[in-house]
XYZ file of C-alpha atoms in Angstrom:
346
model
C 6.692 -4.886 -16.475
C 3.630 -3.252 -18.044
C 2.816 -6.294 -20.183
C 3.288 -8.540 -17.140
C 0.783 -6.479 -15.151
C -1.698 -6.558 -18.034
C -1.362 -10.339 -18.140
C -2.005 -10.454 -14.388
C -5.254 -8.551 -14.844
C -6.315 -10.927 -17.592
C -5.541 -13.862 -15.334
C -7.636 -12.330 -12.570
C -10.576 -11.777 -14.903
C -10.458 -15.119 -16.698
C -8.828 -17.861 -14.693
C -8.566 -17.203 -10.951
C -11.205 -18.771 -8.734
C -11.735 -21.682 -6.372
C -12.472 -23.978 -9.319
C -9.696 -22.667 -11.575
C -5.958 -23.335 -11.666
C -3.662 -22.522 -8.766
C -2.108 -19.084 -8.305
C 1.067 -17.780 -6.676
C 0.382 -14.448 -4.928
C 3.154 -12.082 -3.827
C 1.662 -10.079 -0.967
C 3.026 -6.888 0.587
C 2.159 -5.656 4.057
C -1.072 -3.965 5.144
C 0.492 -0.503 5.221
C 1.168 -0.717 1.481
C 3.820 1.980 1.561
C 6.126 2.533 -1.404
C 8.593 -0.168 -0.329
C 5.854 -2.750 0.138
C 4.166 -1.957 -3.177
C 7.350 -2.006 -5.246
C 8.704 -5.116 -3.544
C 5.494 -6.988 -4.384
C 5.521 -5.822 -8.007
C 9.217 -6.453 -8.613
C 9.445 -9.812 -6.845
C 6.346 -11.124 -8.597
C 7.882 -10.089 -11.915
C 11.107 -11.865 -10.953
C 9.221 -15.069 -10.141
C 7.257 -14.824 -13.377
C 10.411 -14.427 -15.472
C 12.373 -17.166 -13.683
C 9.667 -19.756 -12.946
C 7.793 -19.574 -16.228
C 4.502 -18.378 -14.781
C 3.202 -21.807 -13.772
C 1.234 -21.343 -11.615
C 0.403 -17.744 -12.571
C 2.173 -15.180 -10.365
C 0.160 -12.185 -9.184
C 1.471 -9.172 -7.220
C -1.241 -8.160 -4.754
C -1.411 -4.846 -2.934
C -2.663 -5.517 0.581
C -5.245 -2.710 0.588
C -8.609 -2.081 -1.032
C -8.507 -0.458 -4.431
C -10.230 2.662 -3.121
C -7.437 3.244 -0.597
C -4.678 3.787 -3.151
C -5.805 7.379 -3.638
C -4.572 8.092 -0.096
C -1.020 7.022 -0.967
C 0.141 9.930 -3.080
C 3.806 8.888 -3.069
C 2.891 5.458 -4.448
C 0.874 7.090 -7.222
C 3.688 9.507 -7.987
C 6.254 6.758 -8.368
C 4.004 4.687 -10.605
C 3.438 7.602 -12.938
C 7.108 8.601 -12.812
C 7.945 5.158 -14.167
C 5.135 5.086 -16.720
C 2.874 2.544 -14.993
C -0.864 3.134 -14.709
C -2.453 2.478 -11.280
C -5.250 0.771 -13.225
C -2.887 -2.155 -13.866
C -2.529 -3.023 -10.182
C -4.337 -5.771 -8.278
C -5.777 -5.188 -4.821
C -6.800 -7.277 -1.855
C -10.533 -6.771 -2.395
C -10.249 -8.121 -5.959
C -9.058 -11.618 -5.049
C -10.538 -14.021 -2.515
C -7.434 -15.517 -0.932
C -9.401 -17.582 1.569
C -11.473 -19.284 -1.103
C -8.330 -20.096 -3.075
C -6.589 -21.452 0.024
C -9.591 -23.544 1.033
C -9.593 -25.046 -2.457
C -5.870 -25.815 -2.150
C -5.030 -23.463 -5.022
C -3.015 -20.744 -3.258
C 0.734 -20.263 -2.899
C 1.667 -17.157 -0.946
C 4.957 -15.246 -0.803
C 5.262 -12.469 1.781
C 7.380 -9.405 1.076
C 8.089 -6.521 3.468
C 6.641 -8.496 6.393
C 7.407 -11.941 7.758
C 4.283 -12.831 9.727
C 0.652 -12.602 8.742
C -1.644 -10.456 10.913
C -4.169 -12.264 13.082
C -6.916 -11.460 10.572
C -5.067 -13.560 7.977
C -3.808 -16.312 10.280
C -5.902 -18.889 8.425
C -3.740 -18.320 5.309
C -0.548 -19.403 7.063
C -0.550 -22.815 5.449
C -0.256 -21.218 2.012
C 2.973 -19.293 2.734
C 5.861 -20.724 0.703
C 8.496 -17.965 0.972
C 9.289 -14.778 2.908
C 11.492 -11.826 1.937
C 11.650 -9.056 4.525
C 13.806 -6.450 6.285
C 12.027 -6.254 9.643
C 12.714 -8.015 12.933
C 12.203 -11.745 12.489
C 9.026 -12.925 14.187
C 8.381 -16.004 12.109
C 9.062 -19.517 13.349
C 11.439 -21.563 11.229
C 9.900 -24.064 8.822
C 11.619 -26.421 6.352
C 8.790 -25.861 3.865
C 9.108 -22.060 3.783
C 12.436 -20.375 2.927
C 12.846 -17.151 4.891
C 15.161 -14.298 3.931
C 15.163 -11.623 6.630
C 17.937 -9.049 6.779
C 17.815 -5.713 8.588
C 18.616 -3.503 5.634
C 17.042 -0.131 4.911
C 14.329 -1.432 2.614
C 12.894 -4.689 1.362
C 13.518 -3.390 -2.157
C 17.244 -3.786 -1.518
C 16.731 -7.515 -0.955
C 14.573 -7.788 -4.073
C 17.256 -5.987 -6.101
C 19.895 -8.336 -4.715
C 17.876 -11.400 -5.720
C 17.293 -10.073 -9.240
C 20.920 -9.059 -9.852
C 22.218 -12.348 -8.507
C 19.701 -14.674 -10.167
C 18.263 -12.913 -13.224
C 20.031 -9.629 -14.072
C 18.788 -9.879 -17.650
C 15.241 -8.958 -16.593
C 16.302 -5.505 -15.397
C 15.301 -2.621 -17.632
C 15.018 1.130 -17.081
C 11.461 0.920 -15.765
C 12.083 -1.853 -13.243
C 15.361 -0.251 -12.171
C 13.638 3.052 -11.477
C 10.966 1.336 -9.412
C 13.612 -0.411 -7.337
C 15.962 2.556 -7.110
C 13.631 5.458 -6.636
C 10.432 4.075 -5.379
C 11.355 0.928 -3.644
C 12.506 3.065 -0.786
C 16.206 2.685 -1.405
C 15.842 6.433 -1.444
C 12.628 6.971 0.515
C 13.039 4.391 3.292
C 16.721 5.119 3.712
C 16.182 8.882 4.005
C 18.048 9.724 0.830
C 20.784 7.222 1.663
C 22.129 9.612 4.326
C 24.321 7.762 6.884
C 23.151 10.168 9.598
C 19.664 8.752 9.293
C 20.900 5.520 10.826
C 19.017 3.243 8.438
C 21.428 2.822 5.549
C 23.473 -0.377 5.447
C 26.404 -1.259 3.158
C 24.073 -3.507 1.174
C 21.648 -0.633 0.517
C 24.502 1.489 -0.785
C 25.918 -1.402 -2.818
C 22.742 -2.121 -4.751
C 21.780 1.525 -5.203
C 25.208 2.053 -6.775
C 24.779 -1.080 -8.897
C 21.556 0.282 -10.376
C 23.151 3.676 -10.982
C 26.022 2.023 -12.827
C 23.776 -0.150 -14.984
C 21.290 2.629 -15.711
C 23.026 6.029 -15.832
C 19.783 7.649 -17.019
C 18.197 7.154 -13.601
C 17.151 10.496 -12.070
C 19.600 12.107 -9.631
C 19.252 10.569 -6.207
C 18.678 13.808 -4.293
C 16.150 15.138 -6.788
C 14.175 11.908 -6.749
C 14.120 11.860 -2.955
C 12.781 15.417 -2.893
C 10.077 14.583 -5.434
C 8.979 11.546 -3.443
C 8.923 13.528 -0.213
C 6.792 16.245 -1.763
C 4.435 13.657 -3.220
C 4.169 11.825 0.107
C 2.823 14.903 1.859
C 0.845 16.319 -1.056
C -2.828 16.648 -0.160
C -3.971 17.738 -3.595
C -4.746 15.750 -6.736
C -6.760 12.544 -6.381
C -7.312 12.995 -2.641
C -8.814 16.442 -3.158
C -11.015 15.077 -5.928
C -12.173 12.334 -3.563
C -12.960 14.896 -0.837
C -14.896 17.016 -3.330
C -17.009 13.966 -4.157
C -17.685 13.406 -0.461
C -18.728 17.018 -0.027
C -21.135 16.808 -2.972
C -22.603 13.574 -1.599
C -23.217 15.203 1.804
C -24.820 18.232 0.173
C -27.247 15.969 -1.706
C -28.036 13.672 1.231
C -31.721 13.401 2.079
C -31.843 10.690 4.758
C -31.435 12.823 6.722
C -31.259 16.150 4.922
C -28.309 17.934 6.549
C -29.374 21.328 5.162
C -25.776 22.309 4.409
C -24.852 25.861 3.436
C -21.268 26.573 2.245
C -19.293 29.109 4.263
C -15.933 30.674 3.486
C -12.754 28.841 4.438
C -9.267 30.284 4.840
C -7.714 27.049 3.552
C -7.993 26.299 -0.180
C -8.288 22.531 0.406
C -10.989 22.643 3.103
C -14.725 22.921 2.398
C -16.715 24.372 5.291
C -20.461 24.306 5.839
C -23.104 25.588 8.202
C -25.382 22.646 9.064
C -28.982 23.757 9.252
C -30.296 20.438 10.536
C -29.244 20.575 14.177
C -30.702 17.115 14.891
C -28.297 15.345 12.502
C -25.577 14.299 14.947
C -22.296 12.566 14.129
C -24.038 9.219 14.597
C -26.452 10.115 11.796
C -23.693 11.547 9.606
C -21.477 8.462 9.741
C -23.926 6.151 7.899
C -24.122 8.708 5.072
C -20.348 8.639 4.667
C -20.329 4.831 4.780
C -22.973 4.704 2.078
C -20.854 6.968 -0.093
C -17.797 4.744 0.356
C -19.810 1.644 -0.512
C -21.095 3.273 -3.671
C -17.614 4.291 -4.803
C -16.137 0.875 -4.058
C -18.837 -1.572 -5.123
C -20.068 -2.278 -1.586
C -16.616 -3.524 -0.577
C -14.987 -0.464 0.964
C -15.880 -0.903 4.594
C -16.973 -4.515 4.801
C -19.546 -5.228 7.484
C -20.768 -1.938 8.913
C -21.251 -3.596 12.290
C -17.619 -4.624 12.568
C -15.391 -2.608 14.874
C -13.163 -0.157 13.031
C -9.531 -1.165 12.986
C -6.745 1.356 12.513
C -4.332 0.072 9.817
C -0.867 -0.860 11.055
C 1.855 1.736 10.959
C 4.324 0.908 8.167
C 7.674 -0.067 9.628
C 9.824 2.298 7.598
C 12.289 4.955 8.585
C 10.021 7.877 7.755
C 7.387 6.679 10.210
C 9.160 4.645 12.848
C 12.458 5.738 14.307
C 13.129 8.447 11.726
C 15.496 11.244 12.785
C 12.980 13.685 11.313
C 10.455 12.942 14.063
C 12.689 13.465 17.077
C 10.921 15.329 19.843
C 7.438 14.699 18.461
C 4.846 12.841 20.577
C 4.131 9.277 19.495
C 0.533 8.519 18.515
C -0.395 4.849 18.615
C -3.287 3.016 16.998
C -4.730 2.522 20.483
C -4.704 6.300 21.034
C -6.709 6.821 17.860
C -9.186 4.080 18.687
C -9.728 5.530 22.158
C -10.361 8.953 20.645
C -12.864 7.539 18.162
C -14.696 5.723 20.952
C -14.855 8.948 22.968
C -16.273 10.844 19.982
C -18.822 8.117 19.274
C -20.087 8.091 22.869
C -20.271 11.882 23.187
C -23.761 13.173 23.863
C -24.527 15.846 21.301
């Protein structure tokens, strides 16, 4: 898997472009949770090993590179399996529209079966779909669709690999599929009471356990992933520290920040001496920081309306027994709150 990902990066740097050869992209959903990430990586590797890599197959995470730091469970699983995040490819590193316009794009969707409206112009490039959500896609003879309501898309990827190319499975790929690819995480530790586990999920989890007895214990791996998912330390804290330093050094306007004590070890608090620097003046400073850290690609057009990313359709976010009794917060609720804050007269 590691050598495959290195080859993908070389392909991106050397060959991919509107004037170059065609490319087959395996694209996860916009939430880019663990299931989506692993399904894209594993299915792209399967296609590479079974189709010979012509055209080149690239797994593409459907987020900007700078956003991976916010997905601590994804990072944990990658490192647990010995894969560097630096080997991954992200949406802001490949111009899918230019490739499609040039007739050089083949697109396989995993962990979703319809493109969002923002990507509707790529529909003609879709050649296959593998998903575990409610079918929303219209049937087409030119695009095979596999949609089955199992606990995770990784189960369907595992099924395809075991049925078609079991020889490509090794310890690393098996651990991605077993631990990360939400057979554990999406299915709430494979507990029947969670209501998300199907016989197929159990079947292929057991198949991986049988083939690879050195896989970590299921319960222990679930606990590690859960802790990583809600861990606010590490890379995220480093990112926040960088933001804080940037705000302290800002001069247009000078916020005149003075650190004050905070009861929480992960929160930096300040007294702002410049009372005229409202939220509307602070926001451009933060946007400038994000552009600098992401090569002017982090936020896109500053004039565009902010869009809340879609909620990942997995059992720990939607319909999970762990969230019973909690109020539901929709993307519309958040957008309304942001609009209220932006229009507040300070």
